[in-house]
Coordinates of C-alpha atoms and ligand atoms in Angstrom, one line a residue:
M1 CA 11.6 -112.5 15.0
N2 CA 13.1 -115.0 17.6
N3 CA 15.4 -115.0 21.1
H4 CA 14.0 -111.9 21.9
S5 CA 14.9 -113.2 25.7
V6 CA 18.6 -113.8 24.6
F7 CA 20.8 -112.0 26.9
N8 CA 24.6 -111.0 25.4
F9 CA 27.2 -111.2 28.1
C10 CA 30.1 -110.6 25.7
A11 CA 33.3 -108.6 26.5
G12 CA 33.3 -106.7 23.1
P13 CA 32.2 -106.5 20.5
A14 CA 29.3 -106.1 23.3
A15 CA 25.5 -106.1 23.3
L16 CA 23.8 -102.6 22.2
P17 CA 20.7 -101.3 24.0
K18 CA 17.6 -102.7 22.4
P19 CA 15.7 -99.2 21.6
V20 CA 18.7 -98.2 19.8
M21 CA 18.8 -101.4 17.4
Q22 CA 15.3 -101.0 16.9
Q23 CA 15.7 -97.3 15.9
A24 CA 18.4 -98.1 13.4
Q25 CA 16.4 -100.8 11.5
A26 CA 13.5 -98.7 11.6
E27 CA 15.6 -96.0 9.5
F28 CA 18.1 -98.9 8.3
L29 CA 16.6 -97.7 4.2
D30 CA 15.5 -94.4 4.6
W31 CA 17.6 -92.0 7.1
R32 CA 15.7 -88.8 7.9
G33 CA 13.5 -88.9 4.7
L34 CA 16.2 -88.9 2.2
G35 CA 15.3 -92.3 0.7
V36 CA 18.7 -93.8 1.4
S37 CA 21.0 -95.2 4.4
V38 CA 22.9 -93.0 6.5
M39 CA 25.8 -95.3 5.6
E40 CA 24.8 -94.2 1.9
V41 CA 25.5 -90.3 2.3
S42 CA 28.6 -88.0 2.4
H43 CA 30.0 -87.1 5.8
R44 CA 30.0 -83.7 4.1
S45 CA 26.5 -83.2 3.9
S46 CA 24.6 -81.1 6.0
E47 CA 22.6 -83.8 7.5
Y48 CA 25.5 -85.9 8.9
Q49 CA 27.3 -83.1 10.2
E50 CA 24.2 -82.2 12.2
L51 CA 24.5 -85.8 13.4
A52 CA 28.1 -85.4 13.9
N53 CA 27.8 -82.4 15.8
K54 CA 25.1 -83.4 17.8
A55 CA 26.8 -86.9 19.1
E56 CA 29.7 -84.6 20.2
S57 CA 27.7 -82.1 22.1
D58 CA 25.6 -85.3 23.6
F59 CA 29.1 -86.7 24.4
R60 CA 30.1 -83.4 26.1
E61 CA 27.1 -82.8 28.1
L62 CA 26.9 -86.8 29.3
L63 CA 30.5 -86.3 30.7
K64 CA 30.7 -82.4 31.5
I65 CA 33.9 -82.0 29.0
S66 CA 34.9 -78.2 29.4
D67 CA 35.8 -76.5 26.1
D68 CA 39.6 -77.1 27.1
Y69 CA 39.4 -80.6 25.5
A70 CA 38.9 -81.7 22.1
V71 CA 36.7 -84.7 21.8
L72 CA 37.3 -87.1 18.7
F73 CA 35.8 -89.7 16.8
M74 CA 38.9 -91.6 15.3
H75 CA 39.3 -94.5 13.1
G76 CA 40.5 -98.1 15.0
G77 CA 40.4 -99.3 18.0
A78 CA 41.8 -98.8 21.4
T79 CA 45.2 -100.4 20.3
H80 CA 45.3 -97.4 17.2
Q81 CA 45.3 -95.0 19.9
F82 CA 47.7 -96.7 22.4
S83 CA 50.2 -97.0 19.4
N84 CA 49.3 -93.8 18.1
L85 CA 49.7 -91.5 21.3
P86 CA 53.2 -92.2 22.3
M87 CA 54.1 -92.0 18.7
C88 CA 53.2 -88.4 18.7
L89 CA 54.1 -87.5 22.5
L90 CA 57.4 -89.3 23.2
S91 CA 60.7 -89.0 22.0
D92 CA 64.2 -90.4 22.5
G93 CA 65.6 -89.2 25.7
Q94 CA 62.0 -88.5 27.5
E95 CA 60.3 -91.2 29.6
A96 CA 56.6 -92.4 30.3
E97 CA 55.6 -94.0 33.0
Y98 CA 52.9 -96.7 32.6
I99 CA 51.4 -98.5 35.8
V100 CA 50.8 -102.3 34.1
N101 CA 47.5 -103.8 35.5
G102 CA 46.5 -106.3 33.3
V103 CA 46.5 -107.2 29.3
W104 CA 45.9 -104.0 27.6
S105 CA 48.0 -101.9 30.0
S106 CA 50.5 -104.2 29.2
K107 CA 50.3 -104.0 25.3
A108 CA 50.1 -100.3 25.5
A109 CA 53.4 -100.0 27.4
V110 CA 55.0 -102.4 24.8
E111 CA 54.1 -99.9 21.8
A112 CA 55.5 -96.9 23.9
T113 CA 59.0 -98.7 24.1
R114 CA 59.6 -97.9 20.3
Y115 CA 59.9 -94.2 20.8
G116 CA 61.5 -93.3 24.3
Q117 CA 62.0 -94.6 27.9
V118 CA 59.2 -97.0 29.4
N119 CA 59.0 -97.0 33.2
R120 CA 57.0 -99.9 33.6
I121 CA 55.1 -100.2 36.7
D122 CA 54.1 -103.7 37.2
A123 CA 50.8 -103.1 39.5
L124 CA 49.2 -106.4 39.3
F125 CA 49.9 -108.5 42.3
K126 CA 49.1 -112.4 41.3
Q127 CA 48.7 -114.8 44.5
G128 CA 47.6 -118.2 43.4
S129 CA 45.1 -117.5 41.1
S130 CA 43.9 -114.2 42.5
F131 CA 44.4 -110.3 41.6
S132 CA 44.7 -107.4 43.6
L133 CA 46.7 -104.1 42.7
I134 CA 50.1 -103.2 44.6
D135 CA 49.4 -100.3 46.5
S136 CA 50.3 -96.9 44.9
S137 CA 52.7 -96.0 47.6
D138 CA 54.8 -98.6 46.8
W139 CA 55.4 -97.8 43.0
Q140 CA 58.5 -97.1 41.7
R141 CA 57.2 -94.0 40.6
S142 CA 59.2 -91.5 37.5
Q143 CA 60.4 -88.0 38.8
S144 CA 59.3 -86.0 35.6
P145 CA 57.6 -88.1 33.2
I146 CA 56.1 -87.0 30.1
Y147 CA 53.0 -89.0 31.0
T148 CA 51.5 -91.6 33.0
H149 CA 49.3 -94.1 31.3
Y150 CA 46.9 -96.4 33.0
T151 CA 43.9 -98.3 31.9
Q152 CA 41.0 -97.4 34.1
N153 CA 39.0 -100.8 33.9
E154 CA 41.0 -104.0 32.6
T155 CA 38.3 -106.0 30.6
I156 CA 40.3 -109.7 30.7
E157 CA 41.1 -109.5 34.7
G158 CA 38.0 -107.6 35.3
L159 CA 40.0 -105.2 37.8
R160 CA 39.3 -101.2 38.2
F161 CA 41.1 -98.3 39.4
P162 CA 38.9 -97.0 42.1
Q163 CA 40.3 -93.5 41.9
A164 CA 42.0 -91.1 38.9
V165 CA 45.6 -91.9 39.1
K166 CA 47.9 -88.9 39.6
S167 CA 51.0 -88.1 38.1
N168 CA 53.7 -85.1 37.8
G169 CA 53.2 -85.4 33.8
A170 CA 50.1 -85.8 31.7
V171 CA 47.6 -88.2 32.7
V172 CA 46.6 -90.6 30.1
A173 CA 43.9 -93.3 30.9
D174 CA 42.2 -96.1 28.6
M175 CA 38.9 -96.0 29.3
S176 CA 37.6 -98.5 26.6
S177 CA 35.4 -100.7 28.7
S178 CA 34.1 -98.5 31.5
I179 CA 33.6 -94.9 29.6
L180 CA 30.0 -93.8 30.7
S181 CA 29.4 -95.9 32.7
E182 CA 30.7 -93.9 35.9
V183 CA 30.9 -90.1 36.5
L184 CA 34.0 -88.6 36.0
N185 CA 36.0 -85.5 36.7
I186 CA 37.6 -84.9 33.3
D187 CA 40.0 -82.6 34.7
D188 CA 41.8 -85.5 36.3
Y189 CA 42.7 -86.2 32.8
D190 CA 44.7 -85.2 29.9
F191 CA 44.0 -87.5 27.2
I192 CA 41.5 -90.5 27.7
Y193 CA 40.8 -92.8 24.9
A194 CA 37.7 -95.2 24.7
G195 CA 37.3 -98.1 22.0
A196 CA 33.3 -98.1 20.7
Q197 CA 32.8 -101.8 21.2
K198 CA 32.5 -102.2 24.6
N199 CA 30.0 -99.4 26.0
V200 CA 29.5 -97.2 22.7
G201 CA 28.6 -98.9 19.5
P202 CA 30.0 -101.3 17.0
A203 CA 33.8 -101.9 16.5
G204 CA 35.5 -99.5 14.2
M205 CA 36.0 -96.3 16.2
T206 CA 37.5 -94.8 19.3
I207 CA 36.6 -91.8 21.0
V208 CA 39.5 -89.5 22.4
I209 CA 39.2 -87.0 24.9
V210 CA 42.5 -84.5 24.7
K211 CA 43.4 -81.5 26.4
R212 CA 43.8 -79.0 23.9
Q213 CA 47.1 -77.9 26.2
L214 CA 48.5 -81.7 25.7
V215 CA 47.9 -81.6 21.8
E216 CA 50.7 -78.2 21.8
Q217 CA 53.3 -80.4 23.6
M218 CA 52.9 -83.0 20.5
D219 CA 55.5 -83.3 17.6
F220 CA 53.5 -83.8 14.5
T221 CA 56.9 -83.6 12.3
R222 CA 57.3 -87.3 11.0
I223 CA 53.6 -88.3 12.1
P224 CA 51.7 -89.0 8.9
R225 CA 49.1 -86.5 8.7
V226 CA 46.0 -89.1 9.8
F227 CA 47.7 -89.7 13.2
N228 CA 48.2 -86.2 14.1
Y229 CA 45.6 -85.0 16.2
Q230 CA 46.3 -81.2 15.7
L231 CA 44.5 -81.6 12.0
Q232 CA 41.8 -84.1 13.5
I233 CA 40.8 -81.5 16.0
E234 CA 41.1 -79.0 13.0
Q235 CA 38.9 -81.3 10.7
G236 CA 36.4 -82.3 13.0
S237 CA 37.7 -85.9 13.1
M238 CA 37.1 -85.8 8.9
L239 CA 40.6 -85.3 7.6
N240 CA 39.5 -88.6 5.8
T241 CA 36.3 -90.5 5.5
P242 CA 35.3 -91.2 9.1
P243 CA 33.3 -94.6 10.1
T244 CA 30.4 -93.1 9.6
Y245 CA 28.1 -96.0 10.8
T246 CA 29.7 -96.3 13.8
W247 CA 29.6 -93.2 14.7
Y248 CA 26.0 -92.9 13.9
L249 CA 25.4 -95.5 16.4
A250 CA 27.3 -94.1 18.9
A251 CA 25.1 -90.5 18.3
L252 CA 22.1 -93.2 19.1
V253 CA 23.8 -94.5 22.2
F254 CA 24.5 -91.3 23.6
E255 CA 21.1 -90.1 23.1
W256 CA 19.7 -93.1 24.7
V257 CA 21.7 -92.7 27.9
I258 CA 20.7 -89.2 28.4
A259 CA 17.1 -90.4 28.1
N260 CA 17.9 -93.2 30.4
G261 CA 19.1 -90.5 33.1
G262 CA 22.6 -90.2 32.1
V263 CA 25.8 -91.5 33.1
E264 CA 25.1 -91.1 36.7
A265 CA 21.9 -93.3 36.5
M266 CA 24.2 -95.3 34.3
E267 CA 27.3 -95.7 37.3
H268 CA 23.8 -96.4 39.6
S269 CA 23.0 -98.9 37.7
A270 CA 26.3 -100.7 37.3
I271 CA 26.7 -100.7 41.1
E272 CA 23.5 -102.4 41.4
K273 CA 23.9 -105.2 38.7
S274 CA 27.6 -106.0 39.6
Q275 CA 26.7 -106.3 43.1
L276 CA 24.0 -109.0 42.5
L277 CA 26.2 -110.9 40.4
Y278 CA 28.9 -110.4 42.9
E279 CA 26.7 -111.5 45.8
C280 CA 25.8 -114.7 43.8
I281 CA 29.3 -115.7 43.3
D282 CA 30.6 -114.9 46.7
M283 CA 28.0 -117.2 48.6
D284 CA 30.1 -120.2 48.9
D285 CA 33.0 -121.7 47.1
F286 CA 31.3 -123.0 43.9
Y287 CA 32.2 -119.9 42.5
T288 CA 34.6 -117.5 42.7
N289 CA 35.9 -114.4 41.7
P290 CA 39.2 -113.9 41.5
V291 CA 39.9 -110.1 42.2
E292 CA 40.5 -108.4 45.5
I293 CA 37.1 -106.6 46.5
Q294 CA 38.3 -102.8 46.2
Y295 CA 39.5 -103.3 42.7
R296 CA 36.3 -105.7 41.2
S297 CA 35.0 -104.2 38.1
R298 CA 31.4 -103.4 37.8
M299 CA 31.7 -103.9 34.1
N300 CA 33.7 -107.2 33.3
I301 CA 33.2 -110.1 36.2
P302 CA 35.3 -113.0 35.5
F303 CA 34.2 -116.6 37.8
I304 CA 35.5 -119.6 37.9
L305 CA 33.5 -122.8 38.9
A306 CA 35.6 -124.8 41.6
D307 CA 35.4 -127.8 39.3
S308 CA 36.4 -126.6 35.8
K309 CA 35.5 -130.0 34.3
L310 CA 32.0 -128.4 34.8
N311 CA 32.9 -125.5 32.3
E312 CA 31.6 -127.1 29.3
T313 CA 28.1 -127.9 30.7
F314 CA 27.9 -124.4 32.3
L315 CA 28.1 -122.8 29.1
S316 CA 26.5 -124.9 26.6
K317 CA 23.2 -124.9 29.4
A318 CA 23.4 -120.7 29.9
K319 CA 23.3 -120.8 25.8
K320 CA 20.0 -123.0 26.1
A321 CA 18.8 -120.7 28.9
G322 CA 19.3 -117.4 26.3
L323 CA 22.7 -116.3 28.5
I324 CA 25.3 -116.1 25.9
G325 CA 28.8 -114.7 25.8
L326 CA 29.9 -116.2 29.2
K327 CA 33.1 -117.6 28.2
G328 CA 35.9 -116.4 30.1
H329 CA 39.4 -115.3 28.5
R330 CA 42.1 -117.9 27.7
S331 CA 44.2 -115.9 30.6
V332 CA 41.8 -116.2 33.5
G333 CA 39.7 -119.5 32.7
G334 CA 36.5 -120.1 33.7
M335 CA 33.2 -117.6 33.1
R336 CA 33.0 -113.7 32.4
A337 CA 30.0 -111.9 32.5
S338 CA 30.4 -108.2 30.8
L339 CA 27.5 -106.0 32.6
Y340 CA 27.7 -103.1 30.1
N341 CA 25.2 -100.1 29.9
S342 CA 22.9 -102.0 28.0
M343 CA 22.8 -105.1 29.7
P344 CA 19.6 -104.5 31.5
V345 CA 19.0 -105.6 35.2
D346 CA 16.7 -108.7 34.1
G347 CA 19.8 -109.9 32.3
V348 CA 21.8 -110.0 35.5
K349 CA 18.7 -111.6 37.3
A350 CA 18.0 -114.4 35.0
L351 CA 21.9 -115.1 34.9
V352 CA 22.0 -115.2 38.9
D353 CA 18.9 -117.4 38.9
F354 CA 20.4 -119.7 36.4
M355 CA 23.6 -120.0 38.3
L356 CA 22.0 -120.8 41.4
H357 CA 20.0 -123.2 39.8
F358 CA 23.1 -124.8 38.4
K359 CA 24.7 -125.2 41.8
Q360 CA 21.7 -126.7 43.0
Q361 CA 22.0 -129.6 40.1
N362 CA 25.8 -130.0 40.4
G363 CA 27.1 -128.5 43.4
Ligands
LIG401 C1 39.1 -103.9 24.1 C2 40.2 -103.4 24.6 C3 41.3 -102.8 23.8 C4 41.4 -103.3 22.5 O1 40.7 -102.5 21.8 P1 41.0 -103.1 19.9 O2 39.8 -102.5 19.9 O3 40.9 -104.4 20.0 O4 42.1 -102.5 19.7 C5 41.8 -101.8 24.8 N1 41.8 -101.6 25.9 C6 40.7 -102.2 26.9 C7 41.0 -101.5 28.1 C8 39.7 -102.9 26.4 O5 38.8 -103.1 26.8

């Protein structure tokens, strides 16, 4: 074993909590005394069913999800969900509203255009190299959309909606990079989806929280069975073989979040960690974050070096210091540090120390 002190700031697939990985390692070959790995057992076995039920009840407890909502553990990524939903909910002559505040919401909006009218509201305001959100009072809203879709935390731009968006239709939110990092009032939403590989587990699965009433509104007549939310609810997300190992790791992550104080504690820690890093960035012009303060993400924090010629040196020195996954997305440039639940505050402190030292040497 080496590299105990590596801190991984990758945006996704992202770091998982160390204790979760250690438990997975310890029971890798022998799960629950069965003599085989969890990935080698049937998803229909009583042991696996127990795991699945516990995962759902832990997740419901964490986010205080009432029985008005179904929780699904679906195959694939967030991309599958923003493709799957309009296919079931939107048809010719109907309108959906898409608030576009970054790359992911833009991709989601494009998918919906296959099925009905899309009122695309470009809410991202770019001025030079900085981002902000256009005030919602200036959005050209739809009168009666079937639903309004938005991305609660835009992973690439590092931009977060400070509150839930209201709609005359159903509210649909992509929470891939923020789920379990802040307290939610689930009743503000009708459909939430979150890909696992940011805050929940490895890639390959997406969690869906859907209001049962919304499912009744969907039309499944021309939809393949695996994409039919009603059938998935009836079959406990096991219409076909689910991604059992990802689900297992997600279940361990839920237990870890509960053991560490639940979503409130995660939110508290996310505020603390992100403030530490923003304070370092805002000290002077050596580093800048492009997002207007009230919309800054707590999970994904891009920062640009005043002198972009230093980017490669920054990254290679950071890597030597055990700080990895910091390269920014090409559309924003510079660096990006993702501070998901699994990132300990010591990781952020190590990054801040490194950044101060790097500035001293190169400023
Ligand atoms: C990562 C991400 C996606 C895409 O996830 P895939 O698993 O690649 O489909 C969508 N939305 C947000 C907010 C993301 O962070």
